[in-house]
Amino acid sequence: MQPLIATLNPPVDPERDHVRGPADAPVTLVEYGDFQCPYCGEAYPVVNELLARFGDQLRFVFRHMPLSDLHPRAPFAAEAAEAAAAQDRFWEMHDRLFEHQHELDDSDLRAHAEAIGVADGERFDAELRDHVYAARVEEDYRSGAESGVPSTPRFFVNWLIHLGSASYAELGEAIDAELHTSL
């Protein structure tokens, strides 16, 4: 009996999702991640290397899956990333949070926002205080759970769950296989 292969649900929506890379790239890599997860922190440079290696052939999407039982600051960090996104600074905050995973307290998040050039700090603070983006983060979390994500980081390569590791070699092989399939 073949194992059930999980598929991404919902599909990538460029109007909603956070996307790096060209819309028409032949391969899409989706990560469900948690800003406080050490394994996600290890996957962060791997994704950057893959983006550099595959260039215009790869589109990367990040969705939130904060595992609050293990990482109590992760949901709030995800909300901070969304507050930064509201000011066109999602990817800068995404990168900053992974580069400073041990600095996720309230004052740290505000300092990160300032460091990446969030223009309206008062708005950022108010949106975090009022949990404006908690529902958005929860939607990502639910979509991950419904797509069969057991833990973070978890990747999908062209809509199918990647059952291998988050290593450069294994993700690179999966992307290469998809590129050869799309030829």
PDB file of C-alpha atoms in Angstrom:
ATOM      1  CA  MET A   1       0.000   0.000   0.000  1.00  0.00           C
ATOM      2  CA  GLN A   2       1.374   3.424  -0.980  1.00  0.00           C
ATOM      3  CA  PRO A   3       1.587   6.063   1.775  1.00  0.00           C
ATOM      4  CA  LEU A   4      -0.888   8.898   1.514  1.00  0.00           C
ATOM      5  CA  ILE A   5       0.893  11.968   0.141  1.00  0.00           C
ATOM      6  CA  ALA A   6      -0.356  15.233   1.582  1.00  0.00           C
ATOM      7  CA  THR A   7      -1.070  18.117  -0.744  1.00  0.00           C
ATOM      8  CA  LEU A   8      -0.972  21.829  -0.042  1.00  0.00           C
ATOM      9  CA  ASN A   9      -4.344  23.243   0.915  1.00  0.00           C
ATOM     10  CA  PRO A  10      -5.170  25.953   0.051  1.00  0.00           C
ATOM     11  CA  PRO A  11      -3.006  26.498  -3.023  1.00  0.00           C
ATOM     12  CA  VAL A  12      -0.655  29.471  -3.111  1.00  0.00           C
ATOM     13  CA  ASP A  13      -2.502  32.756  -3.448  1.00  0.00           C
ATOM     14  CA  PRO A  14      -0.154  35.599  -4.483  1.00  0.00           C
ATOM     15  CA  GLU A  15      -2.682  38.122  -3.143  1.00  0.00           C
ATOM     16  CA  ARG A  16      -2.505  36.578   0.332  1.00  0.00           C
ATOM     17  CA  ASP A  17       0.701  34.575   0.659  1.00  0.00           C
ATOM     18  CA  HIS A  18       4.194  35.928   1.172  1.00  0.00           C
ATOM     19  CA  VAL A  19       6.084  35.087  -2.019  1.00  0.00           C
ATOM     20  CA  ARG A  20       9.725  35.450  -3.069  1.00  0.00           C
ATOM     21  CA  GLY A  21      10.587  34.791  -6.665  1.00  0.00           C
ATOM     22  CA  PRO A  22       8.768  34.968  -9.976  1.00  0.00           C
ATOM     23  CA  ALA A  23       5.080  34.077 -10.198  1.00  0.00           C
ATOM     24  CA  ASP A  24       5.740  31.910 -13.250  1.00  0.00           C
ATOM     25  CA  ALA A  25       8.589  29.873 -11.732  1.00  0.00           C
ATOM     26  CA  PRO A  26       8.212  26.184 -12.634  1.00  0.00           C
ATOM     27  CA  VAL A  27       8.750  25.111  -9.003  1.00  0.00           C
ATOM     28  CA  THR A  28       7.133  26.484  -5.876  1.00  0.00           C
ATOM     29  CA  LEU A  29       8.617  25.710  -2.469  1.00  0.00           C
ATOM     30  CA  VAL A  30       6.259  26.375   0.445  1.00  0.00           C
ATOM     31  CA  GLU A  31       7.517  26.340   4.020  1.00  0.00           C
ATOM     32  CA  TYR A  32       5.385  26.080   7.118  1.00  0.00           C
ATOM     33  CA  GLY A  33       7.621  27.591   9.750  1.00  0.00           C
ATOM     34  CA  ASP A  34       7.935  28.886  13.274  1.00  0.00           C
ATOM     35  CA  PHE A  35      10.251  31.814  14.054  1.00  0.00           C
ATOM     36  CA  GLN A  36      11.307  30.302  17.390  1.00  0.00           C
ATOM     37  CA  CYS A  37      11.883  26.750  16.105  1.00  0.00           C
ATOM     38  CA  PRO A  38      15.599  25.901  16.036  1.00  0.00           C
ATOM     39  CA  TYR A  39      15.081  23.537  13.092  1.00  0.00           C
ATOM     40  CA  CYS A  40      13.399  26.330  11.132  1.00  0.00           C
ATOM     41  CA  GLY A  41      16.404  28.459  12.003  1.00  0.00           C
ATOM     42  CA  GLU A  42      18.641  25.771  10.486  1.00  0.00           C
ATOM     43  CA  ALA A  43      16.434  25.623   7.374  1.00  0.00           C
ATOM     44  CA  TYR A  44      16.540  29.402   6.859  1.00  0.00           C
ATOM     45  CA  PRO A  45      20.035  29.526   5.242  1.00  0.00           C
ATOM     46  CA  VAL A  46      19.196  26.370   3.260  1.00  0.00           C
ATOM     47  CA  VAL A  47      16.229  28.133   1.659  1.00  0.00           C
ATOM     48  CA  ASN A  48      18.399  31.165   0.867  1.00  0.00           C
ATOM     49  CA  GLU A  49      20.980  28.908  -0.792  1.00  0.00           C
ATOM     50  CA  LEU A  50      18.262  27.172  -2.818  1.00  0.00           C
ATOM     51  CA  LEU A  51      16.867  30.517  -3.963  1.00  0.00           C
ATOM     52  CA  ALA A  52      20.341  31.566  -5.083  1.00  0.00           C
ATOM     53  CA  ARG A  53      20.984  28.229  -6.813  1.00  0.00           C
ATOM     54  CA  PHE A  54      17.699  27.965  -8.704  1.00  0.00           C
ATOM     55  CA  GLY A  55      17.118  31.667  -9.401  1.00  0.00           C
ATOM     56  CA  ASP A  56      14.061  32.332 -11.563  1.00  0.00           C
ATOM     57  CA  GLN A  57      13.142  28.645 -11.579  1.00  0.00           C
ATOM     58  CA  LEU A  58      12.061  28.745  -7.927  1.00  0.00           C
ATOM     59  CA  ARG A  59       9.330  30.611  -6.086  1.00  0.00           C
ATOM     60  CA  PHE A  60       9.344  30.497  -2.270  1.00  0.00           C
ATOM     61  CA  VAL A  61       6.314  30.936  -0.037  1.00  0.00           C
ATOM     62  CA  PHE A  62       6.364  31.206   3.755  1.00  0.00           C
ATOM     63  CA  ARG A  63       3.357  30.318   5.900  1.00  0.00           C
ATOM     64  CA  HIS A  64       3.168  30.537   9.674  1.00  0.00           C
ATOM     65  CA  MET A  65       2.896  27.469  11.865  1.00  0.00           C
ATOM     66  CA  PRO A  66       3.853  28.636  15.348  1.00  0.00           C
ATOM     67  CA  LEU A  67       4.049  25.651  17.682  1.00  0.00           C
ATOM     68  CA  SER A  68       3.095  27.557  20.809  1.00  0.00           C
ATOM     69  CA  ASP A  69       3.346  24.530  23.128  1.00  0.00           C
ATOM     70  CA  LEU A  70       7.049  24.324  22.338  1.00  0.00           C
ATOM     71  CA  HIS A  71       7.764  27.915  21.359  1.00  0.00           C
ATOM     72  CA  PRO A  72       5.645  30.353  23.374  1.00  0.00           C
ATOM     73  CA  ARG A  73       6.960  33.482  21.600  1.00  0.00           C
ATOM     74  CA  ALA A  74       6.405  32.106  18.089  1.00  0.00           C
ATOM     75  CA  PRO A  75       2.768  33.223  17.653  1.00  0.00           C
ATOM     76  CA  PHE A  76       3.606  36.785  18.659  1.00  0.00           C
ATOM     77  CA  ALA A  77       6.666  36.784  16.388  1.00  0.00           C
ATOM     78  CA  ALA A  78       4.419  35.648  13.517  1.00  0.00           C
ATOM     79  CA  GLU A  79       2.028  38.503  14.311  1.00  0.00           C
ATOM     80  CA  ALA A  80       5.001  40.889  14.272  1.00  0.00           C
ATOM     81  CA  ALA A  81       5.954  39.622  10.818  1.00  0.00           C
ATOM     82  CA  GLU A  82       2.403  40.326   9.650  1.00  0.00           C
ATOM     83  CA  ALA A  83       2.449  43.792  11.228  1.00  0.00           C
ATOM     84  CA  ALA A  84       5.655  44.437   9.315  1.00  0.00           C
ATOM     85  CA  ALA A  85       3.999  43.057   6.161  1.00  0.00           C
ATOM     86  CA  ALA A  86       1.243  45.641   6.531  1.00  0.00           C
ATOM     87  CA  GLN A  87       4.023  48.198   6.022  1.00  0.00           C
ATOM     88  CA  ASP A  88       5.649  46.290   3.129  1.00  0.00           C
ATOM     89  CA  ARG A  89       8.417  44.821   5.272  1.00  0.00           C
ATOM     90  CA  PHE A  90       7.467  41.133   5.599  1.00  0.00           C
ATOM     91  CA  TRP A  91      10.611  39.637   4.103  1.00  0.00           C
ATOM     92  CA  GLU A  92      12.881  42.001   6.016  1.00  0.00           C
ATOM     93  CA  MET A  93      11.151  40.982   9.271  1.00  0.00           C
ATOM     94  CA  HIS A  94      11.140  37.295   8.269  1.00  0.00           C
ATOM     95  CA  ASP A  95      14.897  37.411   7.754  1.00  0.00           C
ATOM     96  CA  ARG A  96      15.547  39.446  10.876  1.00  0.00           C
ATOM     97  CA  LEU A  97      13.508  37.111  13.094  1.00  0.00           C
ATOM     98  CA  PHE A  98      15.372  34.044  11.849  1.00  0.00           C
ATOM     99  CA  GLU A  99      18.691  35.817  12.292  1.00  0.00           C
ATOM    100  CA  HIS A 100      17.742  36.781  15.876  1.00  0.00           C
ATOM    101  CA  GLN A 101      15.686  33.798  17.048  1.00  0.00           C
ATOM    102  CA  HIS A 102      16.631  34.293  20.682  1.00  0.00           C
ATOM    103  CA  GLU A 103      15.426  37.899  20.673  1.00  0.00           C
ATOM    104  CA  LEU A 104      11.634  37.634  20.475  1.00  0.00           C
ATOM    105  CA  ASP A 105      10.419  39.563  23.525  1.00  0.00           C
ATOM    106  CA  ASP A 106       8.100  42.537  22.999  1.00  0.00           C
ATOM    107  CA  SER A 107      10.921  45.062  23.152  1.00  0.00           C
ATOM    108  CA  ASP A 108      13.009  42.922  20.789  1.00  0.00           C
ATOM    109  CA  LEU A 109      10.211  42.827  18.220  1.00  0.00           C
ATOM    110  CA  ARG A 110       9.915  46.608  18.308  1.00  0.00           C
ATOM    111  CA  ALA A 111      13.695  46.935  17.934  1.00  0.00           C
ATOM    112  CA  HIS A 112      13.587  44.576  14.946  1.00  0.00           C
ATOM    113  CA  ALA A 113      10.824  46.666  13.378  1.00  0.00           C
ATOM    114  CA  GLU A 114      12.942  49.791  13.779  1.00  0.00           C
ATOM    115  CA  ALA A 115      16.035  48.030  12.420  1.00  0.00           C
ATOM    116  CA  ILE A 116      14.259  46.978   9.224  1.00  0.00           C
ATOM    117  CA  GLY A 117      12.739  50.383   8.614  1.00  0.00           C
ATOM    118  CA  VAL A 118       9.097  49.955   9.597  1.00  0.00           C
ATOM    119  CA  ALA A 119       7.912  53.515   9.037  1.00  0.00           C
ATOM    120  CA  ASP A 120       5.092  53.713  11.572  1.00  0.00           C
ATOM    121  CA  GLY A 121       6.276  52.273  14.880  1.00  0.00           C
ATOM    122  CA  GLU A 122       3.149  53.361  16.737  1.00  0.00           C
ATOM    123  CA  ARG A 123       0.956  51.515  14.259  1.00  0.00           C
ATOM    124  CA  PHE A 124       3.195  48.439  14.556  1.00  0.00           C
ATOM    125  CA  ASP A 125       2.924  48.519  18.366  1.00  0.00           C
ATOM    126  CA  ALA A 126      -0.853  49.023  18.297  1.00  0.00           C
ATOM    127  CA  GLU A 127      -1.392  46.167  15.845  1.00  0.00           C
ATOM    128  CA  LEU A 128       0.646  43.836  18.041  1.00  0.00           C
ATOM    129  CA  ARG A 129      -1.079  44.984  21.225  1.00  0.00           C
ATOM    130  CA  ASP A 130      -4.498  44.440  19.634  1.00  0.00           C
ATOM    131  CA  HIS A 131      -3.504  41.115  18.008  1.00  0.00           C
ATOM    132  CA  VAL A 132      -4.721  42.421  14.640  1.00  0.00           C
ATOM    133  CA  TYR A 133      -3.005  39.581  12.766  1.00  0.00           C
ATOM    134  CA  ALA A 134      -3.710  36.675  15.130  1.00  0.00           C
ATOM    135  CA  ALA A 135      -6.494  35.367  12.867  1.00  0.00           C
ATOM    136  CA  ARG A 136      -4.174  35.538   9.829  1.00  0.00           C
ATOM    137  CA  VAL A 137      -1.533  33.511  11.658  1.00  0.00           C
ATOM    138  CA  GLU A 138      -4.198  31.023  12.797  1.00  0.00           C
ATOM    139  CA  GLU A 139      -5.407  30.612   9.185  1.00  0.00           C
ATOM    140  CA  ASP A 140      -1.891  29.640   8.126  1.00  0.00           C
ATOM    141  CA  TYR A 141      -1.612  27.248  11.064  1.00  0.00           C
ATOM    142  CA  ARG A 142      -4.936  25.581  10.208  1.00  0.00           C
ATOM    143  CA  SER A 143      -3.998  25.252   6.551  1.00  0.00           C
ATOM    144  CA  GLY A 144      -0.794  23.506   7.615  1.00  0.00           C
ATOM    145  CA  ALA A 145      -2.666  21.121   9.879  1.00  0.00           C
ATOM    146  CA  GLU A 146      -5.197  20.403   7.127  1.00  0.00           C
ATOM    147  CA  SER A 147      -2.339  19.825   4.667  1.00  0.00           C
ATOM    148  CA  GLY A 148      -0.789  17.155   6.892  1.00  0.00           C
ATOM    149  CA  VAL A 149       2.025  19.169   8.471  1.00  0.00           C
ATOM    150  CA  PRO A 150       3.163  17.296  11.609  1.00  0.00           C
ATOM    151  CA  SER A 151       5.963  19.650  12.701  1.00  0.00           C
ATOM    152  CA  THR A 152       8.166  22.491  11.544  1.00  0.00           C
ATOM    153  CA  PRO A 153       9.848  23.150   9.308  1.00  0.00           C
ATOM    154  CA  ARG A 154       7.763  21.343   6.725  1.00  0.00           C
ATOM    155  CA  PHE A 155       8.069  21.954   3.026  1.00  0.00           C
ATOM    156  CA  PHE A 156       5.874  21.387   0.009  1.00  0.00           C
ATOM    157  CA  VAL A 157       7.435  21.138  -3.431  1.00  0.00           C
ATOM    158  CA  ASN A 158       4.892  21.958  -6.131  1.00  0.00           C
ATOM    159  CA  TRP A 159       1.951  21.253  -3.839  1.00  0.00           C
ATOM    160  CA  LEU A 160       3.157  17.883  -2.513  1.00  0.00           C
ATOM    161  CA  ILE A 161       4.563  17.474   0.977  1.00  0.00           C
ATOM    162  CA  HIS A 162       8.308  16.878   1.077  1.00  0.00           C
ATOM    163  CA  LEU A 163       8.846  13.865   3.321  1.00  0.00           C
ATOM    164  CA  GLY A 164      12.613  14.166   3.365  1.00  0.00           C
ATOM    165  CA  SER A 165      14.752  16.391   5.518  1.00  0.00           C
ATOM    166  CA  ALA A 166      15.134  20.140   5.226  1.00  0.00           C
ATOM    167  CA  SER A 167      18.715  19.701   4.081  1.00  0.00           C
ATOM    168  CA  TYR A 168      20.142  21.490   1.066  1.00  0.00           C
ATOM    169  CA  ALA A 169      20.822  18.158  -0.640  1.00  0.00           C
ATOM    170  CA  GLU A 170      17.348  16.654  -0.163  1.00  0.00           C
ATOM    171  CA  LEU A 171      15.365  19.790  -0.948  1.00  0.00           C
ATOM    172  CA  GLY A 172      17.637  20.474  -3.912  1.00  0.00           C
ATOM    173  CA  GLU A 173      17.015  16.946  -5.238  1.00  0.00           C
ATOM    174  CA  ALA A 174      13.253  17.399  -4.893  1.00  0.00           C
ATOM    175  CA  ILE A 175      13.390  20.730  -6.744  1.00  0.00           C
ATOM    176  CA  ASP A 176      15.616  19.239  -9.455  1.00  0.00           C
ATOM    177  CA  ALA A 177      13.180  16.344  -9.898  1.00  0.00           C
ATOM    178  CA  GLU A 178      10.291  18.781 -10.338  1.00  0.00           C
ATOM    179  CA  LEU A 179      12.266  20.834 -12.838  1.00  0.00           C
ATOM    180  CA  HIS A 180      12.966  17.720 -14.909  1.00  0.00           C
ATOM    181  CA  THR A 181       9.311  16.679 -14.702  1.00  0.00           C
ATOM    182  CA  SER A 182       8.166  20.090 -15.975  1.00  0.00           C
ATOM    183  CA  LEU A 183      10.419  19.970 -19.068  1.00  0.00           C
TER     184      LEU A 183
END
